Structure formats: structure tokens, C-alpha cells
Amino acid sequence: MITYNGKGVYSAVAIGRISIYKRQDATVARIEITDKEAELKRVEEAKAKATEQLQAIYDKALKEVGEENAAIFEVHMMMLEDDDYNESIRNIIETQSVNAEYAVSITADNFAEMFAGMEDSYFQARAADIRDISNRLIACLTDSGTDSELGAEKVIICADDLAPSETVSLDKEKVLAFVTAFGSSNSHTAILARNMNIPAIIGVGEEFLNSVKDGDFAIVDGFTGEVFVDPDEETLAKLTKKREEDVAKKKLLQDLKGKENVTLDGTKIDIFANIGSVDNIGAVLMNDAGGIGLFRSEFLYLENDDYPTEEQQFQAYKKVLESMAGKKVIIRTLDIGADKQVDYFHLDKEENPAMGIRAIRICLTRQDIFRTQLRALYRASVYGHLGIMFPMITSVSEVKKIMEICDSVRADLKVEDIPFSDSVEHGIMIETPAAAVISDQLAPLVNFFSVGTNDLTQYTLACDRQNPKIEQFVDTHHEAILRLIKMAAENAHKYGAWIGICGELGADTTLTETFLRIGIDELSVSPTFVLKVRDAVRKIDLRKE
Ligand code: PEP
Ligand code: MG
């Protein structure tokens, strides 16, 4: 038995035979040509063909993994039309008098290298997309296929890396797992694998591909990121059991879809989902969350290289609200600073950024940014049930100032005759000890509290959440944290506000009963934990001491 280690991107176990993904040889010869016009015409024809293929892949993805995930193939179609990309191909053909395949391949190398060299992991992952569309274009130019045919048996697909279009083109019914030598967990391939519910491991290294061959028997453990080739009996028995337990557990969770979040004694709680991007809505709906308890809006700022406009933000918020069809959506205003730095904000370098100018402190000092976001939020509010939530609150005066700004933004909209909903809820995050301690003074000012246990833990225990060395000192169940949550819950209810938990602790099912006893009204967890928490809630009986 040989064990290889990579990174699991979808937690499940697969046992079966390996099939090495076969791809057309992408090496392209440089051939000098005389008729440049004819070569340019070939590129145009190949582009039309590639677009047709991508449209078919998009339609397949739409059915299998939903609109949000299929969108990457629309992006691919757009990339094929990109001016810079096309100009580069044209220039190479015209200035070097070379064949179209060669011009595409050099352009692909240049663009992929440029993306790979970017600091942002999102853009790094786009290098794979450039290679994907370029390989397709070259295949169309040479009239060869790109998609691998699979036999009748279900197999573990192994490859150096898989492009998104390759992942989706594979017949899902015949794939047990994906294992790639390279790849990033941010890549669309990883995202697609997760959405296809197929165990997947990336980054097992080149050595793996050099050693395995078609037909080798292997086990893929997506939980640990391990691949066991030619497993011994003990490992086989252990992993077979693990797979059976996992399948049974997932089935049980699926059975929980559509069921209420209610304890044995009849106490109900809302279970909502946390999202960081509009793209996550598919997962929210698939996991049957009752709403969105935390939409970290800063992704709009992190993804852009300039301040997102009111219109861009409005479109994103509207989409989330419309997709949730009247279910509650809590959007948090931007939480930039600390670990989330954005160049164009030009924030000063700080000794302790977690305790510096971040989140609401930026909004209150740079109100133009804040007002733009608020205008977009109120404008979007007519498309659903919106809650606006403010992060990093420490004082009553901050909340009063925020509410004044909100009033003034709504007054402006009224003057401009722009509609907004009258039933927008306003809430604050309880993520500093100060906010919890003065929660009796804060509760009358808002409709809800949401406890950010990630920051509340770091500030209460004086443990930097970014510092892995300090983990041994982080007791997430520390009595101080639980007392602060309890205090906030009592004060919220005293003044008619509701209280949720949106930090990671909300998904800790060893505390679900405690939270119910404290009177927490809502738990907002990552979409994949919604059913797990529902399962825990339904087993609790608060009548028992
Ligand atoms: C928190 O602090 O618990 C929280 C939910 O916010 P974030 O993790 O985005 O800081
Ligand atoms: Mg926080």
C-alpha cells in the first residue's frame, strides 16, 4: 500500500479503480505561414465552434450543478471574446507569420502566467480557465476532441489538473472521485466537485501521477485528503466502514430537508446560513436554510480593484434577496480591515489591525463609502425581507450615529422618489466584550443582535484569531464567552429584540442545547452545517435537566 497526501475538497470516501484522465496532446508546433488572412479566418471559425461547445457544456452544467456554478462557462464564452486575448493572438499571427494554434498557445502561456503571478488566489485560479479555453480553441483548430470517454465501470479519475469544462463534461454517473496532482481549493473545479457531491482531493503531487496506472485499486478519503493505492486489508476494512457511516449520515441529513427545527419539547429555532458571495446561494437553498443570517458583503470590495458602485452593490443585494424569495436576509455592512485588507482603501499600516480602523470604524470615518452601501441596501430592500447588520460595535454613541446616517440616507431616497421597504430590520453584531456588557443599552436601539463568536472569542480571551501558535489557549467554550452571550440574550429579549449567533460556534452541536436554553432565536452557520444542526436540535429535550 502506498499513501499519498493532498487536500480534500469534498468530504466523502470512494473505493474503486483508477482511471487516468486522457487528454489530447496539447503540444503545438510552430509553423511559418504565408497567408495570414486565412489563419485569422481559421481562428474565427474555431472560436465559433468552441463557443458552440461551451454553450452545450453550460446547458449540461445548468442541469447538474445549478445556475451559479454553470456561470463559469458563460465566463469562458466571454473570455473567448476578450479584446486583449484576441488582439494577442492576432498580433502573433501578423507579426511572426505563424500558425493559429501556435499563436493561441503562446497567448495562453502569457495570460496564464500573468494570472498565476497575481497575489489574489481568486485570480491565480483563473490561470486554469485561460488554459481551458485555449486548449479548447486549439482542439477546434486541429479538429481533435478534448473530452475523455469513460467505460462502463465507475472510476476514480486521476489527472494533473482538471479544467472546469473537463470536470463537468465527465459523466457524473461514472465518476467515483477526482484526484489531481495540482490544483487549488479555490478553483472552480474544486467548487464543481463539491457541488456534484463527488469526493475530491487536489494537490497530491506529481509523484502520484507518475506511479499510478489505469486499473490500480485505490481508496480516496476526502475527509483527510489521503489516497491509498493498493490498500491493505485493515485500511480497506476501516475505510469501507467510514464510507458506509458517511453515506448513512448524509442520507439521514437529506431526510431532514423540509423538516422543522424543533426540539422534542416543541421549542423552535431558526437555522440560517452564512454566505460570502452571491455564488453561495445555491448551497443555501440546497441545504434548506431558513434564511441568510450573515452575508459578508465585503466580498464585493475584496473582489474589485476599486470601490464597488452603488449600482453594482444594488444588483448583488437584489439578486440575493430575490433568490431567497421573501426569506430573511441579513446583510452585514462592510467589514474591511484587520485580516481583510483592500489596497484601494489605502488604510494606514497598524500595529494591531484587529483593534484598529476596521469595519464600522471605517464607515463612520469615511461616510461616503458607508452611505453608498446603505443606499444600495435600501434600494434592494423592496425585493425581499432585508436586515442590515453593523459589525464591530462597542458603544451606544456608535449605534446612535449609525441610525442617524440610516435615517438621512432614507430621507434622501424619499426626496429622490426611490422606493425602499418600511420593514427593513436593523441589527448589530455582538462581537466585542463591550457590546455584550452594555447590551441592555444597545438592545432598545435595534431590532436584533447577532453574536460574532469568532471575534468575541479573540477579544474576550485576548487571543489573536490569525495566530495559529495561540490555538492551545483558545477555549471556545470558555465560561466568559458563554456568560457574555447569555447576558446579551437576556437583554435582547427584555427590550423586544431577537438574538442570533453567526460565528463558527453556532455550528458547534455540543453547545446547541446550551444556546437553546439561553434563548437564542437563530443560529446562522455555513450552508453545509444547516442540516447537521437541525439534526441536533431535533434530538434535544429541554424538559430534561
Ligand atoms: C465573527 O466575528 O464571529 C463573525 C461572524 O464575523 P467575521 O468572522 O466575518 O469576523
Ligand atoms: Mg467578526
Coordinates of N, CA and C in Angstrom, one line a residue, residues 232-406:
D232 N -4.0 -2.1 2.1 CA -4.0 -3.3 2.8 C -5.4 -3.6 3.4
E233 N -5.6 -4.8 3.9 CA -6.9 -5.2 4.3 C -7.5 -4.4 5.5
E234 N -6.6 -4.1 6.4 CA -7.0 -3.3 7.5 C -7.6 -1.9 7.1
T235 N -6.8 -1.3 6.2 CA -7.2 0.1 5.7 C -8.5 -0.1 4.9
L236 N -8.6 -1.1 4.1 CA -9.8 -1.3 3.3 C -11.1 -1.5 4.2
A237 N -10.9 -2.3 5.3 CA -12.0 -2.5 6.2 C -12.4 -1.2 6.9
K238 N -11.4 -0.5 7.4 CA -11.6 0.8 8.1 C -12.3 1.8 7.2
L239 N -11.8 1.9 6.0 CA -12.4 3.0 5.1 C -13.8 2.5 4.6
T240 N -14.0 1.2 4.4 CA -15.3 0.8 4.0 C -16.3 1.1 5.0
K241 N -16.0 0.9 6.3 CA -16.9 1.3 7.4 C -17.1 2.8 7.4
K242 N -16.0 3.5 7.2 CA -16.2 5.0 7.2 C -17.1 5.5 6.1
R243 N -17.0 4.8 4.9 CA -17.8 5.2 3.8 C -19.3 4.9 4.1
E244 N -19.5 3.7 4.7 CA -20.9 3.3 5.0 C -21.5 4.3 6.0
E245 N -20.7 4.6 7.0 CA -21.3 5.5 8.0 C -21.6 6.9 7.4
D246 N -20.7 7.3 6.6 CA -20.8 8.7 5.9 C -22.1 8.7 5.1
V247 N -22.3 7.6 4.3 CA -23.4 7.5 3.4 C -24.7 7.6 4.2
A248 N -24.7 6.8 5.3 CA -25.9 6.7 6.1 C -26.2 8.1 6.7
K249 N -25.1 8.8 7.2 CA -25.3 10.1 7.8 C -25.8 11.1 6.8
K250 N -25.3 11.1 5.6 CA -25.7 12.0 4.6 C -27.2 11.8 4.2
K251 N -27.5 10.5 4.2 CA -28.9 10.1 3.8 C -29.8 10.7 4.9
L252 N -29.4 10.4 6.1 CA -30.2 10.9 7.2 C -30.4 12.4 7.2
L253 N -29.3 13.1 6.8 CA -29.4 14.6 6.7 C -30.3 15.0 5.6
Q254 N -30.3 14.3 4.5 CA -31.1 14.6 3.4 C -32.6 14.4 3.8
D255 N -32.8 13.3 4.6 CA -34.2 13.1 5.1 C -34.7 14.3 5.9
L256 N -33.7 15.1 6.5 CA -34.2 16.2 7.3 C -34.6 17.4 6.6
K257 N -34.4 17.4 5.2 CA -34.8 18.5 4.4 C -36.3 18.7 4.5
G258 N -36.7 19.9 4.7 CA -38.2 20.2 4.7 C -38.7 20.0 6.1
K259 N -37.9 19.5 7.1 CA -38.4 19.3 8.4 C -38.2 20.6 9.3
E260 N -38.9 20.7 10.4 CA -38.8 21.9 11.2 C -37.6 21.8 12.1
N261 N -37.1 22.9 12.5 CA -36.0 23.0 13.5 C -36.7 23.0 14.9
V262 N -37.1 21.9 15.4 CA -37.9 21.9 16.6 C -37.4 20.8 17.6
T263 N -37.3 21.1 18.9 CA -36.9 20.2 19.8 C -38.0 19.2 20.2
L264 N -37.7 18.2 20.9 CA -38.7 17.2 21.3 C -39.8 17.8 22.1
D265 N -39.5 18.9 22.9 CA -40.5 19.5 23.7 C -41.2 20.6 23.0
G266 N -40.9 20.8 21.7 CA -41.6 21.8 20.9 C -41.0 23.2 20.8
T267 N -39.8 23.4 21.3 CA -39.1 24.7 21.2 C -38.5 24.8 19.7
K268 N -38.8 26.0 19.1 CA -38.3 26.2 17.8 C -37.2 27.2 17.7
I269 N -36.3 27.0 16.7 CA -35.2 27.9 16.5 C -35.1 28.1 15.0
D270 N -34.6 29.2 14.6 CA -34.3 29.4 13.1 C -32.9 28.9 12.9
I271 N -32.7 28.2 11.8 CA -31.4 27.9 11.3 C -31.1 28.5 10.0
F272 N -30.3 29.5 9.9 CA -30.0 30.3 8.7 C -28.6 29.9 8.2
A273 N -28.2 30.5 7.1 CA -26.8 30.2 6.6 C -26.0 31.5 6.4
N274 N -24.7 31.3 6.5 CA -23.7 32.4 6.3 C -23.2 32.3 4.9
I275 N -23.1 33.4 4.2 CA -22.6 33.3 2.9 C -21.6 34.5 2.7
G276 N -20.7 34.3 1.7 CA -19.6 35.3 1.5 C -19.7 35.8 0.1
S277 N -20.7 35.3 -0.7 CA -20.8 35.7 -2.1 C -22.1 35.3 -2.6
V278 N -22.6 36.0 -3.7 CA -23.9 35.7 -4.3 C -23.8 34.2 -4.8
D279 N -22.6 33.7 -5.2 CA -22.5 32.4 -5.7 C -22.9 31.3 -4.7
N280 N -22.9 31.6 -3.4 CA -23.2 30.6 -2.4 C -24.7 30.3 -2.2
I281 N -25.5 31.1 -2.9 CA -27.0 30.9 -2.7 C -27.5 29.5 -3.0
G282 N -26.9 28.9 -4.1 CA -27.3 27.5 -4.4 C -27.1 26.6 -3.2
A283 N -26.0 26.7 -2.5 CA -25.8 25.9 -1.4 C -26.7 26.2 -0.2
V284 N -27.1 27.4 -0.1 CA -28.1 27.8 1.0 C -29.4 27.1 0.7
L285 N -29.9 27.2 -0.6 CA -31.2 26.6 -0.9 C -31.1 25.0 -0.8
M286 N -30.0 24.5 -1.3 CA -29.8 23.0 -1.4 C -29.8 22.4 0.0
N287 N -29.3 23.2 1.0 CA -29.3 22.7 2.4 C -30.4 23.2 3.2
D288 N -31.4 23.8 2.5 CA -32.7 24.1 3.2 C -32.6 25.0 4.4
A289 N -31.7 26.0 4.2 CA -31.6 27.0 5.3 C -32.8 27.9 5.3
G290 N -33.2 28.4 6.5 CA -34.5 29.2 6.6 C -34.3 30.6 6.2
G291 N -33.0 31.0 5.9 CA -32.8 32.4 5.5 C -31.2 32.6 5.5
I292 N -30.8 33.8 5.3 CA -29.4 34.1 5.4 C -29.1 34.9 6.6
G293 N -28.3 34.4 7.5 CA -28.1 35.1 8.8 C -26.9 36.0 8.8
L294 N -26.1 35.8 7.8 CA -24.9 36.7 7.7 C -24.4 36.6 6.2
F295 N -24.6 37.7 5.5 CA -24.0 37.9 4.2 C -22.8 38.8 4.4
R296 N -21.6 38.3 4.3 CA -20.4 39.1 4.5 C -20.2 39.9 3.2
S297 N -20.7 41.1 3.2 CA -20.7 41.9 2.0 C -19.4 42.4 1.5
E298 N -18.3 42.2 2.4 CA -17.0 42.7 2.0 C -16.5 42.0 0.7
F299 N -17.0 40.8 0.4 CA -16.5 40.2 -0.8 C -16.6 41.1 -2.0
L300 N -17.7 42.0 -2.0 CA -17.9 42.9 -3.2 C -16.7 43.8 -3.3
Y301 N -16.1 44.1 -2.1 CA -15.0 45.1 -2.1 C -13.7 44.3 -2.3
L302 N -13.6 43.1 -1.8 CA -12.3 42.3 -2.0 C -12.2 41.9 -3.4
E303 N -13.3 41.7 -4.1 CA -13.2 41.2 -5.5 C -12.8 42.3 -6.5
N304 N -13.1 43.5 -6.1 CA -12.9 44.6 -7.0 C -11.6 45.3 -6.8
D305 N -11.1 46.0 -7.9 CA -9.9 46.8 -7.6 C -10.2 48.3 -7.5
D306 N -11.5 48.6 -7.3 CA -11.9 49.9 -6.9 C -13.3 49.8 -6.2
Y307 N -13.7 50.9 -5.5 CA -14.9 50.8 -4.7 C -16.1 50.4 -5.6
P308 N -16.8 49.3 -5.2 CA -17.9 48.9 -6.0 C -19.0 50.0 -6.0
T309 N -19.6 50.3 -7.1 CA -20.5 51.4 -7.2 C -21.8 51.0 -6.5
E310 N -22.7 52.0 -6.3 CA -24.0 51.8 -5.7 C -24.8 50.8 -6.6
E311 N -24.7 51.0 -7.9 CA -25.4 50.1 -8.8 C -24.9 48.7 -8.7
Q312 N -23.6 48.5 -8.7 CA -23.1 47.1 -8.6 C -23.5 46.4 -7.3
Q313 N -23.5 47.2 -6.2 CA -23.9 46.6 -5.0 C -25.4 46.3 -5.0
F314 N -26.2 47.3 -5.5 CA -27.6 47.1 -5.6 C -28.0 45.8 -6.3
Q315 N -27.3 45.6 -7.4 CA -27.6 44.4 -8.2 C -27.3 43.1 -7.4
A316 N -26.2 43.1 -6.7 CA -25.8 41.9 -5.9 C -26.8 41.7 -4.8
Y317 N -27.2 42.7 -4.1 CA -28.1 42.6 -2.9 C -29.5 42.1 -3.4
K318 N -29.9 42.8 -4.6 CA -31.2 42.4 -5.1 C -31.2 40.9 -5.5
K319 N -30.1 40.5 -6.1 CA -30.1 39.1 -6.5 C -30.3 38.1 -5.3
V320 N -29.5 38.4 -4.2 CA -29.6 37.6 -3.0 C -31.1 37.6 -2.5
L321 N -31.6 38.8 -2.4 CA -33.0 38.9 -1.8 C -34.0 38.2 -2.7
E322 N -33.9 38.4 -4.0 CA -34.8 37.8 -4.9 C -34.7 36.2 -4.8
S323 N -33.4 35.8 -4.8 CA -33.2 34.3 -4.8 C -33.8 33.7 -3.5
M324 N -33.8 34.5 -2.4 CA -34.3 33.9 -1.2 C -35.8 34.0 -1.0
A325 N -36.5 34.6 -2.0 CA -37.9 34.7 -2.2 C -38.7 35.0 -0.9
G326 N -38.3 36.1 -0.2 CA -39.1 36.5 0.9 C -38.5 36.0 2.3
K327 N -37.6 35.0 2.2 CA -37.0 34.6 3.5 C -36.0 35.7 3.9
K328 N -35.8 35.7 5.3 CA -35.0 36.8 5.8 C -33.5 36.7 5.3
V329 N -33.0 37.9 5.0 CA -31.6 38.0 4.5 C -30.9 39.1 5.3
I330 N -29.9 38.7 6.1 CA -29.2 39.7 6.9 C -27.9 40.0 6.2
I331 N -27.8 41.3 5.7 CA -26.6 41.7 5.1 C -25.8 42.6 6.0
R332 N -24.5 42.1 6.2 CA -23.7 42.9 7.1 C -22.9 44.0 6.3
T333 N -22.9 45.2 6.8 CA -22.2 46.2 6.1 C -20.7 45.9 6.1
L334 N -19.9 46.6 5.3 CA -18.5 46.1 5.1 C -17.7 45.9 6.3
D335 N -17.0 44.8 6.4 CA -16.1 44.6 7.5 C -14.7 44.5 7.0
I336 N -14.2 45.6 6.4 CA -12.8 45.6 5.9 C -11.9 46.0 7.0
G337 N -10.6 45.7 6.8 CA -9.6 46.0 7.8 C -9.2 44.7 8.5
A338 N -8.3 44.8 9.5 CA -7.8 43.6 10.2 C -7.2 42.6 9.1
D339 N -7.8 41.4 9.1 CA -7.3 40.4 8.2 C -7.8 40.6 6.7
K340 N -8.7 41.5 6.5 CA -9.3 41.7 5.2 C -8.8 43.1 4.6
Q341 N -7.7 43.1 4.0 CA -7.1 44.4 3.6 C -7.5 44.5 2.1
V342 N -7.8 45.8 1.7 CA -8.1 46.1 0.3 C -7.3 47.3 0.0
D343 N -6.4 47.1 -1.0 CA -5.4 48.2 -1.4 C -6.0 49.5 -1.6
Y344 N -7.1 49.6 -2.3 CA -7.6 50.9 -2.7 C -8.3 51.7 -1.6
F345 N -8.4 51.0 -0.4 CA -8.9 51.7 0.8 C -7.8 52.6 1.4
H346 N -6.5 52.2 1.0 CA -5.3 53.0 1.4 C -5.3 53.1 3.0
L347 N -5.6 52.0 3.7 CA -5.6 52.1 5.1 C -4.1 52.2 5.6
D348 N -3.9 52.9 6.7 CA -2.6 53.0 7.2 C -2.2 51.7 7.8
K349 N -0.9 51.4 7.8 CA -0.4 50.2 8.4 C -0.5 50.4 9.9
E350 N -1.1 49.3 10.6 CA -1.3 49.5 12.0 C -0.6 48.4 12.8
E351 N -0.2 48.7 14.0 CA 0.5 47.7 14.8 C -0.5 46.5 15.1
N352 N -1.7 46.9 15.5 CA -2.7 45.9 15.8 C -4.0 46.1 15.0
P353 N -3.9 45.7 13.8 CA -5.1 46.0 12.9 C -6.4 45.4 13.4
A354 N -6.4 44.3 14.1 CA -7.7 43.7 14.6 C -8.3 44.7 15.6
M355 N -7.5 45.6 16.2 CA -8.1 46.6 17.1 C -7.9 48.0 16.5
G356 N -7.8 48.0 15.2 CA -7.6 49.3 14.6 C -8.8 49.8 13.8
I357 N -8.5 50.5 12.7 CA -9.6 51.1 11.9 C -10.1 50.0 11.0
R358 N -11.2 49.4 11.5 CA -11.8 48.3 10.7 C -13.3 48.5 10.8
A359 N -14.0 47.8 9.9 CA -15.4 47.6 9.9 C -16.2 49.0 10.1
I360 N -17.0 49.0 11.1 CA -17.8 50.2 11.3 C -17.0 51.5 11.6
R361 N -15.8 51.3 12.0 CA -14.9 52.4 12.3 C -14.5 53.1 11.0
I362 N -14.4 52.3 9.9 CA -14.1 52.9 8.6 C -15.4 53.6 8.1
C363 N -16.5 52.9 8.3 CA -17.8 53.5 7.8 C -18.1 54.8 8.5
L364 N -17.8 54.9 9.8 CA -18.1 56.2 10.5 C -17.1 57.3 10.2
T365 N -15.9 56.9 9.8 CA -14.9 57.9 9.5 C -14.9 58.3 8.0
R366 N -15.4 57.3 7.2 CA -15.5 57.6 5.7 C -16.9 57.4 5.3
Q367 N -17.7 58.3 5.6 CA -19.2 58.1 5.5 C -19.7 58.0 4.0
D368 N -18.9 58.6 3.1 CA -19.3 58.5 1.7 C -19.4 57.0 1.3
I369 N -18.4 56.2 1.7 CA -18.4 54.7 1.4 C -19.6 54.1 2.1
F370 N -19.9 54.4 3.3 CA -21.0 53.9 4.1 C -22.3 54.2 3.4
R371 N -22.5 55.5 3.1 CA -23.7 55.9 2.5 C -24.0 55.3 1.2
T372 N -23.0 55.0 0.4 CA -23.2 54.3 -0.9 C -23.7 52.9 -0.6
Q373 N -23.1 52.2 0.3 CA -23.6 50.9 0.6 C -25.0 50.9 1.2
L374 N -25.3 51.9 2.1 CA -26.6 51.9 2.6 C -27.7 52.2 1.5
R375 N -27.4 53.1 0.6 CA -28.3 53.4 -0.5 C -28.6 52.2 -1.3
A376 N -27.5 51.4 -1.6 CA -27.7 50.2 -2.4 C -28.6 49.2 -1.6
L377 N -28.4 49.1 -0.3 CA -29.1 48.2 0.5 C -30.6 48.6 0.6
Y378 N -30.9 49.8 0.9 CA -32.3 50.2 1.0 C -33.0 50.1 -0.4
R379 N -32.3 50.4 -1.4 CA -32.9 50.3 -2.8 C -33.3 48.8 -3.0
A380 N -32.4 47.9 -2.6 CA -32.6 46.5 -2.8 C -33.7 45.9 -1.9
S381 N -34.0 46.7 -0.8 CA -34.9 46.1 0.3 C -36.3 45.8 -0.3
V382 N -36.7 46.4 -1.4 CA -38.1 46.2 -1.9 C -38.2 44.8 -2.5
Y383 N -37.0 44.1 -2.7 CA -37.1 42.8 -3.3 C -37.1 41.6 -2.3
G384 N -37.3 41.9 -1.1 CA -37.4 40.7 -0.1 C -37.4 41.2 1.3
H385 N -37.0 40.4 2.2 CA -37.0 40.7 3.7 C -35.6 41.0 4.1
L386 N -35.3 42.2 4.2 CA -33.9 42.6 4.5 C -33.6 43.0 5.9
G387 N -32.5 42.5 6.5 CA -32.0 43.0 7.7 C -30.6 43.6 7.5
I388 N -30.3 44.8 8.0 CA -29.0 45.3 7.8 C -28.2 45.2 9.2
M389 N -27.0 44.7 9.1 CA -26.3 44.4 10.4 C -25.0 45.2 10.4
F390 N -24.6 45.7 11.5 CA -23.4 46.5 11.6 C -22.4 45.8 12.5
P391 N -21.1 45.7 12.0 CA -20.1 44.9 12.7 C -19.3 45.8 13.7
M392 N -18.6 45.1 14.6 CA -17.6 45.7 15.5 C -18.1 46.9 16.3
I393 N -19.3 46.7 16.9 CA -19.9 47.8 17.7 C -19.3 47.7 19.1
T394 N -19.0 48.9 19.6 CA -18.5 48.9 21.0 C -19.3 49.9 21.9
S395 N -20.1 50.8 21.3 CA -20.7 51.8 22.1 C -22.1 52.3 21.6
V396 N -22.8 52.9 22.6 CA -24.2 53.4 22.3 C -24.0 54.5 21.2
S397 N -23.0 55.4 21.4 CA -22.9 56.6 20.5 C -22.7 56.1 19.1
E398 N -22.0 55.0 18.9 CA -21.8 54.5 17.5 C -23.1 54.1 16.9
V399 N -23.9 53.4 17.7 CA -25.2 52.9 17.2 C -26.1 54.1 16.9
K400 N -26.1 55.1 17.7 CA -27.0 56.3 17.5 C -26.5 57.0 16.2
K401 N -25.2 57.1 16.1 CA -24.7 57.8 14.9 C -25.1 57.0 13.6
I402 N -25.0 55.6 13.7 CA -25.3 54.8 12.5 C -26.8 55.0 12.2
M403 N -27.7 55.0 13.2 CA -29.1 55.1 12.9 C -29.4 56.5 12.3
E404 N -28.7 57.5 12.8 CA -28.9 58.9 12.2 C -28.5 58.9 10.7
I405 N -27.4 58.2 10.4 CA -27.0 58.1 9.0 C -28.0 57.4 8.2
C406 N -28.5 56.2 8.8 CA -29.5 55.5 8.1 C -30.8 56.3 7.8

